Amino acid sequence: MGSTGGVQDGPVSSLAIEFDGGTHVIVRPNRVVRGKVILTAVERLYVSKIRIKFRAEEIAMVKIDEGGADQKYNDRLHQVLTTFFETDFKLWGNDSTAYSQSAWNELEPGIYEFPFASKFPNVNYPPSMEEPKGFSIRYAWTAQIDGPGLQSGLKSREYLTPYRPIIVATPDREWEYRKSLKDKKQIIADVKANLLKQSYCPGNVV
């Protein structure tokens, strides 16, 4: 039987990104990230170009209580999205001009691979993180196919790669942290912690 209700039976074409190093790839300043975009076409596709996007963004979300003294509590989520950068470069196909659209090509069913190499600038951005709850900094990759007449085609899922900046830290040296906790000018406890070094990077065990 055929498909009904907008649901397609059988396999569908897909787009994926595969990085050299697999899931262990880490983005750092002045480092080249290599990989390939894999297109699996189960039917003939009309493609003007295939491109890859890389962006960095910060997402901050807070819960706002809008309830008053005589009202029921009504929580609302407020989100702020900050984009540090966004790049978009062509892997295959034709570019459009100011006076014409880009031509398209026919791709027969099969598996196609489009290698890429992207060098991250020698710039320190904030490291990747997913905490505290509601806050995150992400470095994301997506692949996209453009069809005829500026139509959007296939799009891959979002791939997140951890980013680690260059940090100038102090030499490793053990030290002792001390602090006195006071209550109404009276010392109620002395806190002491012995640490293996004075500086830590994301991912280090304290």
JSON list of C-alpha atoms in Angstrom, two decimals:
[
{"chain": "A", "resi": 1, "resn": "MET", "atom": "CA", "xyz": [0.00, 0.00, 0.00]},
{"chain": "A", "resi": 2, "resn": "GLY", "atom": "CA", "xyz": [1.08, 3.56, -0.58]},
{"chain": "A", "resi": 3, "resn": "SER", "atom": "CA", "xyz": [1.71, 6.23, 2.02]},
{"chain": "A", "resi": 4, "resn": "THR", "atom": "CA", "xyz": [-1.17, 8.06, 3.65]},
{"chain": "A", "resi": 5, "resn": "GLY", "atom": "CA", "xyz": [-1.47, 11.09, 5.86]},
{"chain": "A", "resi": 6, "resn": "GLY", "atom": "CA", "xyz": [1.90, 12.53, 4.76]},
{"chain": "A", "resi": 7, "resn": "VAL", "atom": "CA", "xyz": [3.87, 9.49, 6.06]},
{"chain": "A", "resi": 8, "resn": "GLN", "atom": "CA", "xyz": [6.35, 8.01, 3.58]},
{"chain": "A", "resi": 9, "resn": "ASP", "atom": "CA", "xyz": [6.95, 4.25, 3.50]},
{"chain": "A", "resi": 10, "resn": "GLY", "atom": "CA", "xyz": [10.41, 2.76, 2.97]},
{"chain": "A", "resi": 11, "resn": "PRO", "atom": "CA", "xyz": [13.87, 4.32, 3.18]},
{"chain": "A", "resi": 12, "resn": "VAL", "atom": "CA", "xyz": [14.44, 8.05, 2.67]},
{"chain": "A", "resi": 13, "resn": "SER", "atom": "CA", "xyz": [17.46, 10.06, 1.57]},
{"chain": "A", "resi": 14, "resn": "SER", "atom": "CA", "xyz": [19.65, 11.33, 4.39]},
{"chain": "A", "resi": 15, "resn": "LEU", "atom": "CA", "xyz": [22.58, 13.62, 5.09]},
{"chain": "A", "resi": 16, "resn": "ALA", "atom": "CA", "xyz": [25.19, 13.02, 7.83]},
{"chain": "A", "resi": 17, "resn": "ILE", "atom": "CA", "xyz": [28.52, 14.41, 9.05]},
{"chain": "A", "resi": 18, "resn": "GLU", "atom": "CA", "xyz": [31.44, 12.16, 9.98]},
{"chain": "A", "resi": 19, "resn": "PHE", "atom": "CA", "xyz": [34.51, 13.69, 11.68]},
{"chain": "A", "resi": 20, "resn": "ASP", "atom": "CA", "xyz": [38.06, 12.36, 11.52]},
{"chain": "A", "resi": 21, "resn": "GLY", "atom": "CA", "xyz": [38.58, 11.02, 15.03]},
{"chain": "A", "resi": 22, "resn": "GLY", "atom": "CA", "xyz": [34.94, 10.03, 15.44]},
{"chain": "A", "resi": 23, "resn": "THR", "atom": "CA", "xyz": [33.31, 11.13, 18.66]},
{"chain": "A", "resi": 24, "resn": "HIS", "atom": "CA", "xyz": [36.66, 12.16, 20.16]},
{"chain": "A", "resi": 25, "resn": "VAL", "atom": "CA", "xyz": [37.13, 15.28, 18.03]},
{"chain": "A", "resi": 26, "resn": "ILE", "atom": "CA", "xyz": [37.82, 18.42, 20.08]},
{"chain": "A", "resi": 27, "resn": "VAL", "atom": "CA", "xyz": [37.90, 21.93, 18.62]},
{"chain": "A", "resi": 28, "resn": "ARG", "atom": "CA", "xyz": [40.75, 24.18, 19.77]},
{"chain": "A", "resi": 29, "resn": "PRO", "atom": "CA", "xyz": [42.17, 27.52, 18.59]},
{"chain": "A", "resi": 30, "resn": "ASN", "atom": "CA", "xyz": [44.30, 27.24, 15.43]},
{"chain": "A", "resi": 31, "resn": "ARG", "atom": "CA", "xyz": [43.30, 23.57, 14.95]},
{"chain": "A", "resi": 32, "resn": "VAL", "atom": "CA", "xyz": [42.07, 22.05, 11.66]},
{"chain": "A", "resi": 33, "resn": "VAL", "atom": "CA", "xyz": [38.90, 19.95, 11.91]},
{"chain": "A", "resi": 34, "resn": "ARG", "atom": "CA", "xyz": [38.55, 17.38, 9.13]},
{"chain": "A", "resi": 35, "resn": "GLY", "atom": "CA", "xyz": [35.70, 15.14, 8.14]},
{"chain": "A", "resi": 36, "resn": "LYS", "atom": "CA", "xyz": [33.20, 14.40, 5.42]},
{"chain": "A", "resi": 37, "resn": "VAL", "atom": "CA", "xyz": [29.54, 14.93, 4.64]},
{"chain": "A", "resi": 38, "resn": "ILE", "atom": "CA", "xyz": [27.84, 11.68, 3.58]},
{"chain": "A", "resi": 39, "resn": "LEU", "atom": "CA", "xyz": [24.79, 11.86, 1.33]},
{"chain": "A", "resi": 40, "resn": "THR", "atom": "CA", "xyz": [22.69, 8.72, 0.99]},
{"chain": "A", "resi": 41, "resn": "ALA", "atom": "CA", "xyz": [20.30, 9.22, -1.92]},
{"chain": "A", "resi": 42, "resn": "VAL", "atom": "CA", "xyz": [17.57, 6.62, -2.40]},
{"chain": "A", "resi": 43, "resn": "GLU", "atom": "CA", "xyz": [16.07, 8.52, -5.33]},
{"chain": "A", "resi": 44, "resn": "ARG", "atom": "CA", "xyz": [17.24, 11.07, -7.89]},
{"chain": "A", "resi": 45, "resn": "LEU", "atom": "CA", "xyz": [17.97, 14.43, -6.26]},
{"chain": "A", "resi": 46, "resn": "TYR", "atom": "CA", "xyz": [18.17, 17.87, -7.82]},
{"chain": "A", "resi": 47, "resn": "VAL", "atom": "CA", "xyz": [20.95, 19.76, -6.09]},
{"chain": "A", "resi": 48, "resn": "SER", "atom": "CA", "xyz": [22.39, 23.22, -6.66]},
{"chain": "A", "resi": 49, "resn": "LYS", "atom": "CA", "xyz": [24.94, 22.98, -3.85]},
{"chain": "A", "resi": 50, "resn": "ILE", "atom": "CA", "xyz": [25.88, 21.17, -0.65]},
{"chain": "A", "resi": 51, "resn": "ARG", "atom": "CA", "xyz": [27.17, 23.25, 2.23]},
{"chain": "A", "resi": 52, "resn": "ILE", "atom": "CA", "xyz": [28.18, 22.89, 5.85]},
{"chain": "A", "resi": 53, "resn": "LYS", "atom": "CA", "xyz": [27.46, 25.31, 8.69]},
{"chain": "A", "resi": 54, "resn": "PHE", "atom": "CA", "xyz": [29.38, 25.81, 11.91]},
{"chain": "A", "resi": 55, "resn": "ARG", "atom": "CA", "xyz": [28.18, 28.11, 14.67]},
{"chain": "A", "resi": 56, "resn": "ALA", "atom": "CA", "xyz": [28.81, 28.90, 18.32]},
{"chain": "A", "resi": 57, "resn": "GLU", "atom": "CA", "xyz": [26.03, 30.07, 20.59]},
{"chain": "A", "resi": 58, "resn": "GLU", "atom": "CA", "xyz": [25.23, 30.73, 24.22]},
{"chain": "A", "resi": 59, "resn": "ILE", "atom": "CA", "xyz": [21.78, 29.88, 25.55]},
{"chain": "A", "resi": 60, "resn": "ALA", "atom": "CA", "xyz": [20.59, 31.24, 28.89]},
{"chain": "A", "resi": 61, "resn": "MET", "atom": "CA", "xyz": [17.14, 30.35, 30.23]},
{"chain": "A", "resi": 62, "resn": "VAL", "atom": "CA", "xyz": [15.48, 31.57, 33.42]},
{"chain": "A", "resi": 63, "resn": "LYS", "atom": "CA", "xyz": [12.11, 30.90, 35.01]},
{"chain": "A", "resi": 64, "resn": "ILE", "atom": "CA", "xyz": [10.15, 34.07, 35.76]},
{"chain": "A", "resi": 65, "resn": "ASP", "atom": "CA", "xyz": [7.41, 34.13, 38.38]},
{"chain": "A", "resi": 66, "resn": "GLU", "atom": "CA", "xyz": [4.69, 36.46, 37.13]},
{"chain": "A", "resi": 67, "resn": "GLY", "atom": "CA", "xyz": [2.29, 35.86, 39.98]},
{"chain": "A", "resi": 68, "resn": "GLY", "atom": "CA", "xyz": [1.14, 38.69, 42.25]},
{"chain": "A", "resi": 69, "resn": "ALA", "atom": "CA", "xyz": [-0.15, 38.88, 45.79]},
{"chain": "A", "resi": 70, "resn": "ASP", "atom": "CA", "xyz": [-3.75, 38.19, 44.70]},
{"chain": "A", "resi": 71, "resn": "GLN", "atom": "CA", "xyz": [-2.96, 35.99, 41.71]},
{"chain": "A", "resi": 72, "resn": "LYS", "atom": "CA", "xyz": [-2.07, 32.40, 41.17]},
{"chain": "A", "resi": 73, "resn": "TYR", "atom": "CA", "xyz": [1.54, 31.62, 40.41]},
{"chain": "A", "resi": 74, "resn": "ASN", "atom": "CA", "xyz": [2.28, 31.60, 36.68]},
{"chain": "A", "resi": 75, "resn": "ASP", "atom": "CA", "xyz": [5.83, 30.63, 35.74]},
{"chain": "A", "resi": 76, "resn": "ARG", "atom": "CA", "xyz": [7.19, 31.71, 32.36]},
{"chain": "A", "resi": 77, "resn": "LEU", "atom": "CA", "xyz": [10.47, 30.66, 30.74]},
{"chain": "A", "resi": 78, "resn": "HIS", "atom": "CA", "xyz": [12.57, 33.46, 29.25]},
{"chain": "A", "resi": 79, "resn": "GLN", "atom": "CA", "xyz": [15.42, 32.54, 26.90]},
{"chain": "A", "resi": 80, "resn": "VAL", "atom": "CA", "xyz": [18.28, 34.66, 25.57]},
{"chain": "A", "resi": 81, "resn": "LEU", "atom": "CA", "xyz": [20.31, 33.37, 22.61]},
{"chain": "A", "resi": 82, "resn": "THR", "atom": "CA", "xyz": [23.70, 34.91, 21.81]},
{"chain": "A", "resi": 83, "resn": "THR", "atom": "CA", "xyz": [25.53, 33.84, 18.64]},
{"chain": "A", "resi": 84, "resn": "PHE", "atom": "CA", "xyz": [29.32, 34.21, 18.87]},
{"chain": "A", "resi": 85, "resn": "PHE", "atom": "CA", "xyz": [29.86, 33.38, 15.20]},
{"chain": "A", "resi": 86, "resn": "GLU", "atom": "CA", "xyz": [28.30, 31.47, 12.28]},
{"chain": "A", "resi": 87, "resn": "THR", "atom": "CA", "xyz": [30.13, 30.24, 9.19]},
{"chain": "A", "resi": 88, "resn": "ASP", "atom": "CA", "xyz": [28.69, 28.75, 6.01]},
{"chain": "A", "resi": 89, "resn": "PHE", "atom": "CA", "xyz": [30.87, 27.30, 3.24]},
{"chain": "A", "resi": 90, "resn": "LYS", "atom": "CA", "xyz": [30.20, 25.31, 0.08]},
{"chain": "A", "resi": 91, "resn": "LEU", "atom": "CA", "xyz": [31.40, 21.74, -0.32]},
{"chain": "A", "resi": 92, "resn": "TRP", "atom": "CA", "xyz": [30.01, 21.04, -3.79]},
{"chain": "A", "resi": 93, "resn": "GLY", "atom": "CA", "xyz": [27.89, 22.68, -6.47]},
{"chain": "A", "resi": 94, "resn": "ASN", "atom": "CA", "xyz": [27.37, 26.08, -8.02]},
{"chain": "A", "resi": 95, "resn": "ASP", "atom": "CA", "xyz": [27.26, 29.56, -6.55]},
{"chain": "A", "resi": 96, "resn": "SER", "atom": "CA", "xyz": [24.57, 32.07, -7.36]},
{"chain": "A", "resi": 97, "resn": "THR", "atom": "CA", "xyz": [25.42, 35.58, -8.49]},
{"chain": "A", "resi": 98, "resn": "ALA", "atom": "CA", "xyz": [23.82, 38.97, -7.96]},
{"chain": "A", "resi": 99, "resn": "TYR", "atom": "CA", "xyz": [22.04, 38.59, -11.32]},
{"chain": "A", "resi": 100, "resn": "SER", "atom": "CA", "xyz": [21.20, 34.90, -11.55]},
{"chain": "A", "resi": 101, "resn": "GLN", "atom": "CA", "xyz": [20.36, 31.84, -9.51]},
{"chain": "A", "resi": 102, "resn": "SER", "atom": "CA", "xyz": [22.75, 28.91, -9.32]},
{"chain": "A", "resi": 103, "resn": "ALA", "atom": "CA", "xyz": [22.19, 26.02, -11.72]},
{"chain": "A", "resi": 104, "resn": "TRP", "atom": "CA", "xyz": [21.44, 22.57, -10.35]},
{"chain": "A", "resi": 105, "resn": "ASN", "atom": "CA", "xyz": [22.62, 19.06, -11.08]},
{"chain": "A", "resi": 106, "resn": "GLU", "atom": "CA", "xyz": [20.98, 15.64, -10.92]},
{"chain": "A", "resi": 107, "resn": "LEU", "atom": "CA", "xyz": [22.40, 13.12, -8.47]},
{"chain": "A", "resi": 108, "resn": "GLU", "atom": "CA", "xyz": [21.42, 9.53, -9.10]},
{"chain": "A", "resi": 109, "resn": "PRO", "atom": "CA", "xyz": [20.66, 7.16, -6.19]},
{"chain": "A", "resi": 110, "resn": "GLY", "atom": "CA", "xyz": [23.79, 6.15, -4.32]},
{"chain": "A", "resi": 111, "resn": "ILE", "atom": "CA", "xyz": [26.16, 7.15, -1.53]},
{"chain": "A", "resi": 112, "resn": "TYR", "atom": "CA", "xyz": [28.25, 10.31, -1.98]},
{"chain": "A", "resi": 113, "resn": "GLU", "atom": "CA", "xyz": [31.04, 11.63, 0.22]},
{"chain": "A", "resi": 114, "resn": "PHE", "atom": "CA", "xyz": [32.20, 15.25, 0.35]},
{"chain": "A", "resi": 115, "resn": "PRO", "atom": "CA", "xyz": [35.37, 15.81, 2.44]},
{"chain": "A", "resi": 116, "resn": "PHE", "atom": "CA", "xyz": [36.02, 19.07, 4.26]},
{"chain": "A", "resi": 117, "resn": "ALA", "atom": "CA", "xyz": [38.72, 20.72, 6.34]},
{"chain": "A", "resi": 118, "resn": "SER", "atom": "CA", "xyz": [38.03, 23.77, 8.48]},
{"chain": "A", "resi": 119, "resn": "LYS", "atom": "CA", "xyz": [40.67, 25.65, 10.45]},
{"chain": "A", "resi": 120, "resn": "PHE", "atom": "CA", "xyz": [39.46, 27.28, 13.63]},
{"chain": "A", "resi": 121, "resn": "PRO", "atom": "CA", "xyz": [40.89, 30.81, 14.08]},
{"chain": "A", "resi": 122, "resn": "ASN", "atom": "CA", "xyz": [43.51, 31.45, 16.73]},
{"chain": "A", "resi": 123, "resn": "VAL", "atom": "CA", "xyz": [40.91, 33.07, 18.98]},
{"chain": "A", "resi": 124, "resn": "ASN", "atom": "CA", "xyz": [39.79, 32.11, 22.47]},
{"chain": "A", "resi": 125, "resn": "TYR", "atom": "CA", "xyz": [36.05, 31.63, 22.84]},
{"chain": "A", "resi": 126, "resn": "PRO", "atom": "CA", "xyz": [34.29, 30.35, 25.99]},
{"chain": "A", "resi": 127, "resn": "PRO", "atom": "CA", "xyz": [34.57, 26.57, 26.50]},
{"chain": "A", "resi": 128, "resn": "SER", "atom": "CA", "xyz": [31.67, 24.23, 25.80]},
{"chain": "A", "resi": 129, "resn": "MET", "atom": "CA", "xyz": [29.43, 23.67, 28.80]},
{"chain": "A", "resi": 130, "resn": "GLU", "atom": "CA", "xyz": [25.97, 22.41, 29.74]},
{"chain": "A", "resi": 131, "resn": "GLU", "atom": "CA", "xyz": [25.69, 23.77, 33.26]},
{"chain": "A", "resi": 132, "resn": "PRO", "atom": "CA", "xyz": [24.29, 25.21, 35.44]},
{"chain": "A", "resi": 133, "resn": "LYS", "atom": "CA", "xyz": [20.80, 24.06, 34.52]},
{"chain": "A", "resi": 134, "resn": "GLY", "atom": "CA", "xyz": [19.29, 26.32, 31.87]},
{"chain": "A", "resi": 135, "resn": "PHE", "atom": "CA", "xyz": [22.67, 27.58, 30.61]},
{"chain": "A", "resi": 136, "resn": "SER", "atom": "CA", "xyz": [24.79, 26.17, 27.80]},
{"chain": "A", "resi": 137, "resn": "ILE", "atom": "CA", "xyz": [27.54, 27.10, 25.32]},
{"chain": "A", "resi": 138, "resn": "ARG", "atom": "CA", "xyz": [27.51, 24.93, 22.20]},
{"chain": "A", "resi": 139, "resn": "TYR", "atom": "CA", "xyz": [29.58, 24.57, 19.04]},
{"chain": "A", "resi": 140, "resn": "ALA", "atom": "CA", "xyz": [27.32, 22.97, 16.43]},
{"chain": "A", "resi": 141, "resn": "TRP", "atom": "CA", "xyz": [27.71, 21.65, 12.87]},
{"chain": "A", "resi": 142, "resn": "THR", "atom": "CA", "xyz": [24.99, 20.98, 10.29]},
{"chain": "A", "resi": 143, "resn": "ALA", "atom": "CA", "xyz": [25.03, 19.98, 6.62]},
{"chain": "A", "resi": 144, "resn": "GLN", "atom": "CA", "xyz": [22.48, 21.35, 4.16]},
{"chain": "A", "resi": 145, "resn": "ILE", "atom": "CA", "xyz": [21.45, 20.69, 0.56]},
{"chain": "A", "resi": 146, "resn": "ASP", "atom": "CA", "xyz": [20.08, 23.54, -1.56]},
{"chain": "A", "resi": 147, "resn": "GLY", "atom": "CA", "xyz": [17.68, 22.53, -4.30]},
{"chain": "A", "resi": 148, "resn": "PRO", "atom": "CA", "xyz": [16.62, 24.34, -7.49]},
{"chain": "A", "resi": 149, "resn": "GLY", "atom": "CA", "xyz": [15.34, 27.89, -7.20]},
{"chain": "A", "resi": 150, "resn": "LEU", "atom": "CA", "xyz": [16.67, 28.47, -3.68]},
{"chain": "A", "resi": 151, "resn": "GLN", "atom": "CA", "xyz": [14.50, 25.68, -2.29]},
{"chain": "A", "resi": 152, "resn": "SER", "atom": "CA", "xyz": [15.64, 24.07, 0.95]},
{"chain": "A", "resi": 153, "resn": "GLY", "atom": "CA", "xyz": [16.55, 20.42, 0.61]},
{"chain": "A", "resi": 154, "resn": "LEU", "atom": "CA", "xyz": [17.86, 17.78, 2.97]},
{"chain": "A", "resi": 155, "resn": "LYS", "atom": "CA", "xyz": [19.37, 18.82, 6.26]},
{"chain": "A", "resi": 156, "resn": "SER", "atom": "CA", "xyz": [21.44, 16.77, 8.67]},
{"chain": "A", "resi": 157, "resn": "ARG", "atom": "CA", "xyz": [20.90, 16.59, 12.39]},
{"chain": "A", "resi": 158, "resn": "GLU", "atom": "CA", "xyz": [22.93, 18.91, 14.61]},
{"chain": "A", "resi": 159, "resn": "TYR", "atom": "CA", "xyz": [26.39, 17.68, 15.64]},
{"chain": "A", "resi": 160, "resn": "LEU", "atom": "CA", "xyz": [27.96, 19.15, 18.78]},
{"chain": "A", "resi": 161, "resn": "THR", "atom": "CA", "xyz": [31.75, 19.23, 19.16]},
{"chain": "A", "resi": 162, "resn": "PRO", "atom": "CA", "xyz": [33.41, 20.24, 22.45]},
{"chain": "A", "resi": 163, "resn": "TYR", "atom": "CA", "xyz": [35.55, 23.36, 22.33]},
{"chain": "A", "resi": 164, "resn": "ARG", "atom": "CA", "xyz": [38.52, 23.90, 24.63]},
{"chain": "A", "resi": 165, "resn": "PRO", "atom": "CA", "xyz": [40.24, 27.31, 24.64]},
{"chain": "A", "resi": 166, "resn": "ILE", "atom": "CA", "xyz": [43.91, 27.91, 25.31]},
{"chain": "A", "resi": 167, "resn": "ILE", "atom": "CA", "xyz": [44.32, 28.78, 28.97]},
{"chain": "A", "resi": 168, "resn": "VAL", "atom": "CA", "xyz": [47.49, 30.29, 30.43]},
{"chain": "A", "resi": 169, "resn": "ALA", "atom": "CA", "xyz": [47.60, 28.73, 33.87]},
{"chain": "A", "resi": 170, "resn": "THR", "atom": "CA", "xyz": [49.98, 28.81, 36.81]},
{"chain": "A", "resi": 171, "resn": "PRO", "atom": "CA", "xyz": [52.53, 25.99, 37.23]},
{"chain": "A", "resi": 172, "resn": "ASP", "atom": "CA", "xyz": [51.23, 22.96, 39.12]},
{"chain": "A", "resi": 173, "resn": "ARG", "atom": "CA", "xyz": [51.81, 23.43, 42.83]},
{"chain": "A", "resi": 174, "resn": "GLU", "atom": "CA", "xyz": [49.96, 22.16, 45.87]},
{"chain": "A", "resi": 175, "resn": "TRP", "atom": "CA", "xyz": [48.30, 24.79, 48.04]},
{"chain": "A", "resi": 176, "resn": "GLU", "atom": "CA", "xyz": [46.01, 25.06, 51.01]},
{"chain": "A", "resi": 177, "resn": "TYR", "atom": "CA", "xyz": [42.75, 27.02, 50.98]},
{"chain": "A", "resi": 178, "resn": "ARG", "atom": "CA", "xyz": [41.52, 28.39, 54.30]},
{"chain": "A", "resi": 179, "resn": "LYS", "atom": "CA", "xyz": [38.43, 30.34, 55.25]},
{"chain": "A", "resi": 180, "resn": "SER", "atom": "CA", "xyz": [36.66, 31.16, 58.49]},
{"chain": "A", "resi": 181, "resn": "LEU", "atom": "CA", "xyz": [32.86, 31.12, 58.50]},
{"chain": "A", "resi": 182, "resn": "LYS", "atom": "CA", "xyz": [31.33, 33.75, 60.74]},
{"chain": "A", "resi": 183, "resn": "ASP", "atom": "CA", "xyz": [27.89, 34.36, 62.20]},
{"chain": "A", "resi": 184, "resn": "LYS", "atom": "CA", "xyz": [27.32, 37.75, 63.85]},
{"chain": "A", "resi": 185, "resn": "LYS", "atom": "CA", "xyz": [31.07, 38.37, 64.00]},
{"chain": "A", "resi": 186, "resn": "GLN", "atom": "CA", "xyz": [31.67, 35.04, 65.70]},
{"chain": "A", "resi": 187, "resn": "ILE", "atom": "CA", "xyz": [33.67, 32.30, 64.03]},
{"chain": "A", "resi": 188, "resn": "ILE", "atom": "CA", "xyz": [31.51, 29.18, 63.79]},
{"chain": "A", "resi": 189, "resn": "ALA", "atom": "CA", "xyz": [33.79, 27.04, 61.61]},
{"chain": "A", "resi": 190, "resn": "ASP", "atom": "CA", "xyz": [37.21, 26.95, 59.99]},
{"chain": "A", "resi": 191, "resn": "VAL", "atom": "CA", "xyz": [37.29, 25.48, 56.49]},
{"chain": "A", "resi": 192, "resn": "LYS", "atom": "CA", "xyz": [40.49, 24.02, 55.08]},
{"chain": "A", "resi": 193, "resn": "ALA", "atom": "CA", "xyz": [41.01, 22.31, 51.70]},
{"chain": "A", "resi": 194, "resn": "ASN", "atom": "CA", "xyz": [44.24, 20.85, 50.31]},
{"chain": "A", "resi": 195, "resn": "LEU", "atom": "CA", "xyz": [44.37, 21.17, 46.50]},
{"chain": "A", "resi": 196, "resn": "LEU", "atom": "CA", "xyz": [46.85, 19.56, 44.13]},
{"chain": "A", "resi": 197, "resn": "LYS", "atom": "CA", "xyz": [47.28, 22.72, 41.99]},
{"chain": "A", "resi": 198, "resn": "GLN", "atom": "CA", "xyz": [46.19, 26.33, 41.81]},
{"chain": "A", "resi": 199, "resn": "SER", "atom": "CA", "xyz": [44.57, 26.28, 38.36]},
{"chain": "A", "resi": 200, "resn": "TYR", "atom": "CA", "xyz": [42.11, 23.83, 36.81]},
{"chain": "A", "resi": 201, "resn": "CYS", "atom": "CA", "xyz": [40.75, 23.42, 33.28]},
{"chain": "A", "resi": 202, "resn": "PRO", "atom": "CA", "xyz": [37.29, 22.16, 32.29]},
{"chain": "A", "resi": 203, "resn": "GLY", "atom": "CA", "xyz": [37.29, 18.39, 32.58]},
{"chain": "A", "resi": 204, "resn": "ASN", "atom": "CA", "xyz": [40.03, 18.23, 35.25]},
{"chain": "A", "resi": 205, "resn": "VAL", "atom": "CA", "xyz": [39.29, 16.26, 38.41]},
{"chain": "A", "resi": 206, "resn": "VAL", "atom": "CA", "xyz": [39.57, 18.40, 41.51]}
]
